[in-house]
PDB file of C-alpha atoms in Angstrom:
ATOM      1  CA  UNK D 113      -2.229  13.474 -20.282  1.00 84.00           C
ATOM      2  CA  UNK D 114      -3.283  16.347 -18.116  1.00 89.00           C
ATOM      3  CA  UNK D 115      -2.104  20.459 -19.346  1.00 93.00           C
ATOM      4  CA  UNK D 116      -1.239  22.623 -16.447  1.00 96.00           C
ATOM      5  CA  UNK D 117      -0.970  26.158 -17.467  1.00 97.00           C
ATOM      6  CA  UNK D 118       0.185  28.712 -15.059  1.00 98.00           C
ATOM      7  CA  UNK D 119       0.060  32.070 -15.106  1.00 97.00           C
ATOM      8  CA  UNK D 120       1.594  34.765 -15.850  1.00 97.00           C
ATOM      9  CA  UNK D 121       5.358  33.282 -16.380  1.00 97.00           C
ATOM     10  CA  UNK D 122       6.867  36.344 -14.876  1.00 97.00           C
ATOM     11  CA  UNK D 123       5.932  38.334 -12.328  1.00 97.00           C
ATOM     12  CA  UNK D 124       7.673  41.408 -10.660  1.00 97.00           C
ATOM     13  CA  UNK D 125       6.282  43.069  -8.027  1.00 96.00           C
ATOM     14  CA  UNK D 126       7.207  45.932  -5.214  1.00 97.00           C
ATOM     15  CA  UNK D 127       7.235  45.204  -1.588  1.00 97.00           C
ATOM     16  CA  UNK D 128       4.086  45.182   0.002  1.00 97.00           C
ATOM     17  CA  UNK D 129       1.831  44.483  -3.218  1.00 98.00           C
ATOM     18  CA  UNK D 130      -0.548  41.548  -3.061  1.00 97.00           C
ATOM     19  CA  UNK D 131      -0.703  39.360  -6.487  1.00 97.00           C
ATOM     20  CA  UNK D 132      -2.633  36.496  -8.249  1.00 98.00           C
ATOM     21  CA  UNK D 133      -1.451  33.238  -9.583  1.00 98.00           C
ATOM     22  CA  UNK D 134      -3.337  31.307 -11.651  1.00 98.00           C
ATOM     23  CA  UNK D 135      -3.162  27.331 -12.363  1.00 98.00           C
ATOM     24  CA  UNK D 136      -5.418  25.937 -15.359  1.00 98.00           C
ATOM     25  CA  UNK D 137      -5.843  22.558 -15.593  1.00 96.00           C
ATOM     26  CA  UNK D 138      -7.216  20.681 -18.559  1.00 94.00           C
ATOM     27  CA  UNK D 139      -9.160  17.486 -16.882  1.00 90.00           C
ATOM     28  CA  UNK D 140     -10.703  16.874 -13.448  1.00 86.00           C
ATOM     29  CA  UNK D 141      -7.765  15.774 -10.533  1.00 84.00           C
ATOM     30  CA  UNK D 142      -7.460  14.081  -7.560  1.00 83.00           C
ATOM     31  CA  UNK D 143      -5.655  16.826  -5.625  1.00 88.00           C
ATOM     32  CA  UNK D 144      -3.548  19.644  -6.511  1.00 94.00           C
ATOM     33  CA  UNK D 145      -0.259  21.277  -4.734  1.00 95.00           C
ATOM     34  CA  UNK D 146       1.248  24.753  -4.765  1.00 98.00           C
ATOM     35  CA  UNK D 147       4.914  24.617  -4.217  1.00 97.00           C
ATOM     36  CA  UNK D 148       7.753  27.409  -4.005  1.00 97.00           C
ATOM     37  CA  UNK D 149      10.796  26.723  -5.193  1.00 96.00           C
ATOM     38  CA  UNK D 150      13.281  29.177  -3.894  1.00 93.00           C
ATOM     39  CA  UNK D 151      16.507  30.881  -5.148  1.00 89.00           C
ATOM     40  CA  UNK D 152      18.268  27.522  -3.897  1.00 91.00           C
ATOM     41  CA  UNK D 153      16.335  25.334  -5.904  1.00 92.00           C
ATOM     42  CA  UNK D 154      14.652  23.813  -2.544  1.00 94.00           C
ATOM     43  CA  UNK D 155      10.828  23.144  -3.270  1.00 95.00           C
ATOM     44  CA  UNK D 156       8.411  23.695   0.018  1.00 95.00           C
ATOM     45  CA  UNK D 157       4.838  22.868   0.007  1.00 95.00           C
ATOM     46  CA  UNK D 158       2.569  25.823   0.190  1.00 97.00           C
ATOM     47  CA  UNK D 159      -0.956  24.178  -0.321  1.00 96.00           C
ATOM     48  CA  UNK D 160      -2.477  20.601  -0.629  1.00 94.00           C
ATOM     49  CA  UNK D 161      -5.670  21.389  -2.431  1.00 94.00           C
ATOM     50  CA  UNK D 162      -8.094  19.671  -3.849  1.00 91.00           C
ATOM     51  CA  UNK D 163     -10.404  21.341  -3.453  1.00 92.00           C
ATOM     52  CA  UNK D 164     -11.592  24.613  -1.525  1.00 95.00           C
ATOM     53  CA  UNK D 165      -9.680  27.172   0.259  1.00 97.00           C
ATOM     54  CA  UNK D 166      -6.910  27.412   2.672  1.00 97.00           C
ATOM     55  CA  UNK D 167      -4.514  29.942   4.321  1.00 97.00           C
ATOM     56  CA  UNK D 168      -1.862  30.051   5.836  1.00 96.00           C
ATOM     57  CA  UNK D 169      -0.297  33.915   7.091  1.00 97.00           C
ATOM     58  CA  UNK D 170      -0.014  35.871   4.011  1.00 97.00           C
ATOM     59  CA  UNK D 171      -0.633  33.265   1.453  1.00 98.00           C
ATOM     60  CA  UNK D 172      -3.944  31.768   0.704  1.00 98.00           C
ATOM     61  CA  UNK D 173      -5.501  29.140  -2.015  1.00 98.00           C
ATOM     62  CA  UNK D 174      -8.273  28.629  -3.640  1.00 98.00           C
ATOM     63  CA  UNK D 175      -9.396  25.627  -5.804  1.00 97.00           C
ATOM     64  CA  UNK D 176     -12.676  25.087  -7.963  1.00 96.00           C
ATOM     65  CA  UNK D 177     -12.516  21.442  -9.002  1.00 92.00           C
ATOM     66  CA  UNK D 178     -15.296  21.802 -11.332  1.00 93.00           C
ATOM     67  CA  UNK D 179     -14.102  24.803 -13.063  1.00 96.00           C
ATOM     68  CA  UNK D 180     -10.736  23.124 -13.746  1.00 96.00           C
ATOM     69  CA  UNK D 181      -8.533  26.113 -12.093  1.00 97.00           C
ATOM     70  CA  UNK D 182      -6.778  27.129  -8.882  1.00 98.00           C
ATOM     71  CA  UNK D 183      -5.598  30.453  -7.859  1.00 98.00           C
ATOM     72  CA  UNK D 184      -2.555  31.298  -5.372  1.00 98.00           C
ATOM     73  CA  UNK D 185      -3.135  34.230  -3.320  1.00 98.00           C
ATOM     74  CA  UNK D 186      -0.009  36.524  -1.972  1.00 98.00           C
ATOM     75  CA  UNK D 187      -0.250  39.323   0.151  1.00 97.00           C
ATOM     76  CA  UNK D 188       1.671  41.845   1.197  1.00 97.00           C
ATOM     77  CA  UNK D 189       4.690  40.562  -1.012  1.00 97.00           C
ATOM     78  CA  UNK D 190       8.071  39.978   0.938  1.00 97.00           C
ATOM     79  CA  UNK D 191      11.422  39.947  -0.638  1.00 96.00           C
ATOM     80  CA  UNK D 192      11.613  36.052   0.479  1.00 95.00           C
ATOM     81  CA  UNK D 193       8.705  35.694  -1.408  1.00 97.00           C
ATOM     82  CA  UNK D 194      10.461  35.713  -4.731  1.00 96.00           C
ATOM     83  CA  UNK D 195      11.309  32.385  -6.416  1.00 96.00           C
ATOM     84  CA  UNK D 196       9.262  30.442  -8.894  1.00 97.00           C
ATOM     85  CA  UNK D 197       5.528  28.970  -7.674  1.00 98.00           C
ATOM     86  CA  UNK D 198       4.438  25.534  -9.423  1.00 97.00           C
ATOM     87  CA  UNK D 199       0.790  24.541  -9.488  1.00 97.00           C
ATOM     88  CA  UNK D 200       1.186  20.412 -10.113  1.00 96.00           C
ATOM     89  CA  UNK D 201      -2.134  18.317 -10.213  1.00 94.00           C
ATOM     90  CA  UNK D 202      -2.821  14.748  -9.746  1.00 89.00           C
ATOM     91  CA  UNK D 203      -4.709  12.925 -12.200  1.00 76.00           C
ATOM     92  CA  UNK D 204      -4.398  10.029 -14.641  1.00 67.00           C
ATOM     93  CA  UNK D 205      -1.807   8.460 -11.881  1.00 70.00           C
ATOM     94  CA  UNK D 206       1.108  11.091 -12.142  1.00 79.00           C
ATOM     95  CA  UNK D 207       1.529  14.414 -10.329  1.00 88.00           C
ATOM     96  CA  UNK D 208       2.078  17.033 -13.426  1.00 93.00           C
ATOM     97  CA  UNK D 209       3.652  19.911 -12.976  1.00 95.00           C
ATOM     98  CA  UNK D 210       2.918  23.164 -14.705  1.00 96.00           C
ATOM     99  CA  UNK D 211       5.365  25.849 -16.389  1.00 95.00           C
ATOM    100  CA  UNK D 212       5.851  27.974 -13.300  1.00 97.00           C
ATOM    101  CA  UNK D 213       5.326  31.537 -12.438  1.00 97.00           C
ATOM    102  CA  UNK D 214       8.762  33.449 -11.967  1.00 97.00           C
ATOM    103  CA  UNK D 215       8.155  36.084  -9.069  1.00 97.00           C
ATOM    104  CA  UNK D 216      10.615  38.709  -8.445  1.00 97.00           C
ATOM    105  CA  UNK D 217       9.785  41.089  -5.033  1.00 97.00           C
ATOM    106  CA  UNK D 218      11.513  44.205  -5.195  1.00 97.00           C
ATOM    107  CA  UNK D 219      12.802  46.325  -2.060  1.00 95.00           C
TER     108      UNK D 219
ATOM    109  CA  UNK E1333      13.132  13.931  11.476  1.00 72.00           C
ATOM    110  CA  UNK E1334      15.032  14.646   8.557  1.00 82.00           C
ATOM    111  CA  UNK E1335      11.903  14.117   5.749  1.00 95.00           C
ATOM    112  CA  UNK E1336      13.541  13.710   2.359  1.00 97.00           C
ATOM    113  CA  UNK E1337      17.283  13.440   1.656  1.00 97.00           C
ATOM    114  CA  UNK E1338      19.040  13.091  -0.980  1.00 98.00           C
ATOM    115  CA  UNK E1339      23.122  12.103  -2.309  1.00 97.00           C
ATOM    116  CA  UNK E1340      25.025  13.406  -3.456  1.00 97.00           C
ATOM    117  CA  UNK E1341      24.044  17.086  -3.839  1.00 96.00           C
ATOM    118  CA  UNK E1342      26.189  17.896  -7.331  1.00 96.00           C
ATOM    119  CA  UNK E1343      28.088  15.457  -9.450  1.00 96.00           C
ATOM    120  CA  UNK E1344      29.753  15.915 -13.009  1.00 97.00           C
ATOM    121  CA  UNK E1345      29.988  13.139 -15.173  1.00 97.00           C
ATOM    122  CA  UNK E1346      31.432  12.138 -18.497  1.00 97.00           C
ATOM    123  CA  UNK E1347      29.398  10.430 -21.210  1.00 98.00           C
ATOM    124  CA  UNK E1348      29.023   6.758 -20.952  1.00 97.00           C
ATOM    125  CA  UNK E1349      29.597   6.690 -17.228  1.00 97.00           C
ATOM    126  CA  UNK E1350      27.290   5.629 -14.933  1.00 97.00           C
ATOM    127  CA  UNK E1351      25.877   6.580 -11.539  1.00 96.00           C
ATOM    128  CA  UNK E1352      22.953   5.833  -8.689  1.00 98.00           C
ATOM    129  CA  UNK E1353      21.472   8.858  -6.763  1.00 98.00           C
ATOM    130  CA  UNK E1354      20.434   8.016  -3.359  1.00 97.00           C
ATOM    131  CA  UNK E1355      17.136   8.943  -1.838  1.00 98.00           C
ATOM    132  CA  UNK E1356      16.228   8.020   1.264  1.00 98.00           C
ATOM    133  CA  UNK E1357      12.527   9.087   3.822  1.00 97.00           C
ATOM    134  CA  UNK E1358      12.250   9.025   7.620  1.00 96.00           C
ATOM    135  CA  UNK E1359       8.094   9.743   7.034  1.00 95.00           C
ATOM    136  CA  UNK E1360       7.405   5.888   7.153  1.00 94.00           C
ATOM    137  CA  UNK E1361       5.720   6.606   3.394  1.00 94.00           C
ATOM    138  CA  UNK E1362       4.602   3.549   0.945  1.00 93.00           C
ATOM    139  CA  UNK E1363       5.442   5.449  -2.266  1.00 93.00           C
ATOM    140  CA  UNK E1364       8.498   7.363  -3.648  1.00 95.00           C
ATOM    141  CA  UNK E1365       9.105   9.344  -6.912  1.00 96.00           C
ATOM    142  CA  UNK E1366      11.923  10.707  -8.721  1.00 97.00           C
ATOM    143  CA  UNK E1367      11.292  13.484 -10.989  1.00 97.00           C
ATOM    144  CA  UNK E1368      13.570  15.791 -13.507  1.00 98.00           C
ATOM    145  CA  UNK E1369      13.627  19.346 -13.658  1.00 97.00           C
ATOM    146  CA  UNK E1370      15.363  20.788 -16.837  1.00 95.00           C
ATOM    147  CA  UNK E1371      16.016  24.561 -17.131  1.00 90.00           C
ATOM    148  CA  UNK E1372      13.143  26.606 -16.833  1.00 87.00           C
ATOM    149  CA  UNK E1373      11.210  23.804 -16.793  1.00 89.00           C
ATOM    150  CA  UNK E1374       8.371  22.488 -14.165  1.00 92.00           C
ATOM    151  CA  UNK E1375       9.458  18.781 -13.119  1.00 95.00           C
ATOM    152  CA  UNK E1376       8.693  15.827 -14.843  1.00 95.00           C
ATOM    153  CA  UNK E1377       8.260  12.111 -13.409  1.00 95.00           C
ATOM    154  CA  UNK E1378      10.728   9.205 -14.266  1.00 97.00           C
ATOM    155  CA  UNK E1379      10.033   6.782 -12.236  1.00 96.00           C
ATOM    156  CA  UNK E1380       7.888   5.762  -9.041  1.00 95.00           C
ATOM    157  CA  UNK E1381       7.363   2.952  -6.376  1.00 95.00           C
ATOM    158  CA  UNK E1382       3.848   2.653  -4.927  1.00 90.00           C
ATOM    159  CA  UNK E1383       4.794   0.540  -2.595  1.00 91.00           C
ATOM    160  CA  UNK E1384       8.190  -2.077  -1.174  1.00 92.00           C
ATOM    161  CA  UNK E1385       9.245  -4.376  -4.363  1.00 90.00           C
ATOM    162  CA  UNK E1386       7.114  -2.423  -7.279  1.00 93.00           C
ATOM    163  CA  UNK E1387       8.186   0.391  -9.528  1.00 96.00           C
ATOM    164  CA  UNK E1388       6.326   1.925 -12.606  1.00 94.00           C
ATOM    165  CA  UNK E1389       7.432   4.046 -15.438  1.00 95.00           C
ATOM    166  CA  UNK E1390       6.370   7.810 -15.210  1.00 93.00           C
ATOM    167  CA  UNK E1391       6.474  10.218 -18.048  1.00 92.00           C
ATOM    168  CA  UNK E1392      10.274   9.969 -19.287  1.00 96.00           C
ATOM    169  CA  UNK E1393      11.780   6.302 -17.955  1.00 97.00           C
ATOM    170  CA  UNK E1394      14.581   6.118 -21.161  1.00 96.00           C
ATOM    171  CA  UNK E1395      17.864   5.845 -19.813  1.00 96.00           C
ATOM    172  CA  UNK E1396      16.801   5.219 -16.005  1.00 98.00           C
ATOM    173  CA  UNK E1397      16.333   2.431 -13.946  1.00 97.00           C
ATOM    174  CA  UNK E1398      15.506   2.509 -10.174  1.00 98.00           C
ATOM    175  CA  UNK E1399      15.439  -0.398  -7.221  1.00 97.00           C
ATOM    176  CA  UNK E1400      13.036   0.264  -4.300  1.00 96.00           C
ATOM    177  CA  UNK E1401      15.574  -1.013  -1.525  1.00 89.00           C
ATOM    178  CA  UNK E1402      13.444  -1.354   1.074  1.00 95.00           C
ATOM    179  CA  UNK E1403      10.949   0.854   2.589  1.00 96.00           C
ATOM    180  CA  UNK E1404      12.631   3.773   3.019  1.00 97.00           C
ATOM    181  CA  UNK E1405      15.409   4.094   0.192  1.00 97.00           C
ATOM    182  CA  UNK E1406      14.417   4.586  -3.517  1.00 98.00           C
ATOM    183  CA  UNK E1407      17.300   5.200  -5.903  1.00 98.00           C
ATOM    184  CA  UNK E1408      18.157   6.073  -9.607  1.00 98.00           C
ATOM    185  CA  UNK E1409      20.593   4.760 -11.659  1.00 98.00           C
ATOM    186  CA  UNK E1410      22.313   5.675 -15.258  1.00 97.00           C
ATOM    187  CA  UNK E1411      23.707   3.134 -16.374  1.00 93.00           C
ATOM    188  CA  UNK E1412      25.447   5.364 -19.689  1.00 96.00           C
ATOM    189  CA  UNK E1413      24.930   8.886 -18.677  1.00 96.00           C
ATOM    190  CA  UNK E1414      24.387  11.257 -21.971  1.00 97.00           C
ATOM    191  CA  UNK E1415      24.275  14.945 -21.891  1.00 97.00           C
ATOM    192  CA  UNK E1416      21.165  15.188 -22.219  1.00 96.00           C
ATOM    193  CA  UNK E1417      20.489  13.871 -18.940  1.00 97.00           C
ATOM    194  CA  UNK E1418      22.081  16.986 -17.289  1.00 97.00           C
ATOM    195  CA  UNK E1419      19.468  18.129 -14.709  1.00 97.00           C
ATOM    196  CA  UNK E1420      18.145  18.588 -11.092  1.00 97.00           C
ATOM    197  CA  UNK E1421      16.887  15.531  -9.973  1.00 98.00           C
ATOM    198  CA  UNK E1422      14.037  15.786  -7.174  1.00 98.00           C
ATOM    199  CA  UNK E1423      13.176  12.623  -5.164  1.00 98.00           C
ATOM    200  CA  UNK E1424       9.518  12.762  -3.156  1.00 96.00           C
ATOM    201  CA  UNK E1425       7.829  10.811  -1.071  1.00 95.00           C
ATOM    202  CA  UNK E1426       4.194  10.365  -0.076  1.00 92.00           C
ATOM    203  CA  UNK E1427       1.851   8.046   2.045  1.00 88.00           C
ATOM    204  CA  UNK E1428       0.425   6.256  -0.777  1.00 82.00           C
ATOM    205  CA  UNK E1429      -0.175   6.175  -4.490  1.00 79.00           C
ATOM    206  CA  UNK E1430      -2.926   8.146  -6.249  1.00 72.00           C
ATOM    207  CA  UNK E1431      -6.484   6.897  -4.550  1.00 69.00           C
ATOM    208  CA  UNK E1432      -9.015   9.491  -5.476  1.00 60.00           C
ATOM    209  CA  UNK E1433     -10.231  11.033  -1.880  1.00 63.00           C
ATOM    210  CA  UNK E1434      -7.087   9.913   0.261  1.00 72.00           C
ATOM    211  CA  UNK E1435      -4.586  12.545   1.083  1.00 74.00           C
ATOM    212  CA  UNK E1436      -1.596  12.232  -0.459  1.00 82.00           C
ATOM    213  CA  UNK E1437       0.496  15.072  -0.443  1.00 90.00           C
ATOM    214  CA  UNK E1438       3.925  14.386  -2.095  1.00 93.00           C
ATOM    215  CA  UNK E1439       7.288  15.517  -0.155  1.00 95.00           C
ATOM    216  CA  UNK E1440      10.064  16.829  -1.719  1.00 96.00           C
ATOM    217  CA  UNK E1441      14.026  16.227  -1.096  1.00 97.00           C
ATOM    218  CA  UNK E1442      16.885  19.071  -1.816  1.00 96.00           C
ATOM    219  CA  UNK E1443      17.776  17.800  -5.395  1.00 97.00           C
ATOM    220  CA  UNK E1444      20.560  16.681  -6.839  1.00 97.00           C
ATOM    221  CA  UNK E1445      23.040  18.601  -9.613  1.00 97.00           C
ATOM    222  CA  UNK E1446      24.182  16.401 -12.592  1.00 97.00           C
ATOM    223  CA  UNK E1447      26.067  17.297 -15.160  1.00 97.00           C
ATOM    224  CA  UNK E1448      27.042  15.361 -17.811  1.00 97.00           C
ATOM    225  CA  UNK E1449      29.896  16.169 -19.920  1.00 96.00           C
TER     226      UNK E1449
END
């Protein structure tokens, strides 16, 4: 099946820094999502993309299908922005979810 | 419009006994998923239903079973719960199956707690 590899696993940053998350994928998808899943364990859809890029306030995505990788933009960093960020891609009929990248925002 | 929800929200159990989660969409979707998530762990599919009366096997079925009640209820059952099936269970939702080109963004409910003892 498809490898999602996200990185990097951990991530700690000061309020007010912008950061980078990556999402390598190992075939060509259908669509990818970003998702945050917050101190609660509640997931919430950042992105649907397949392709392209998209933004939404201080977040923005970027996805180059034919270079097998996506990339999660975050911008001035917000203590509410911590949590854990999956990259999950759609291919060979099953949504597949990479390892996560653990981000801690410090006041 | 309540989306995705999900019961119960925690439950222990002991080995050998048996449960169904609930899941249940407002979003008038044709498929539903439920998916795993074990410590530290992104989430893995069990099971899904493209569409009223079918289910498939995802990545780790064993020990599951599921019944597409009708259109908008999709639940989970263990039959002989085993410790190793402690975990957060996720169930989504989205407008259709995979179709290369159609949108198809997947919807996520709060997740539900088991322990098993």
């Amino acid at each position: 099946g498809i490898q999602v590899e996200q990185s990097p696993p951990d991530l700690i940053l000061q309020e007010g820094a912008n950061s980078t998350l990556r999402c390598n994928f190992s075939d060509s998808v259908n669509n990818l999502q970003w998702f945050h899943q917050n101190p609660w364990g509640q997931l919430i859809n950042l992105f649907y993309i397949p392709s392209g890029t998209k933004q939404n306030g201080r977040l923005s995505a970027t996805t180059v299908a034919t270079e097998r990788y996506s990339l999660l933009y975050i911008s001035s960093s917000q203590t509410t922005d911590s949590g854990v960020y999956f990259c999950a891609v759609e291919g060979s009929n099953m949504l597949t979810f990479g390892g996560g990248t653990r981000l801690m925002v410090k006041p | 419009n309540a989306g995705v929800t999900q019961t119960p929200k925690f439950q222990v159990l002991k080995t050998g006994q048996s449960m169904t989660l609930q899941c249940a969409q407002d979003m008038n979707h044709n498929s539903m998923y439920w998916y795993r998530q074990d410590p530290g762990m992104g989430l893995r599919l069990i099971y899904y239903s493209a569409s009223e009366g079918t289910t498939d096997k995802g990545e780790v079925p064993n020990g599951y079973n599921v019944s597409r009640l009708n259109k908008r209820e999709f639940s989970l059952r263990l039959e002989s719960a085993a410790p190793s099936q402690t975990s957060v269970y996720f169930c989504a939702s989205s407008e259709d199956i995979w179709i290369a080109g159609i949108y198809n963004e997947q919807f996520f409910g709060p997740g539900t707690r088991l322990t098993v003892l």
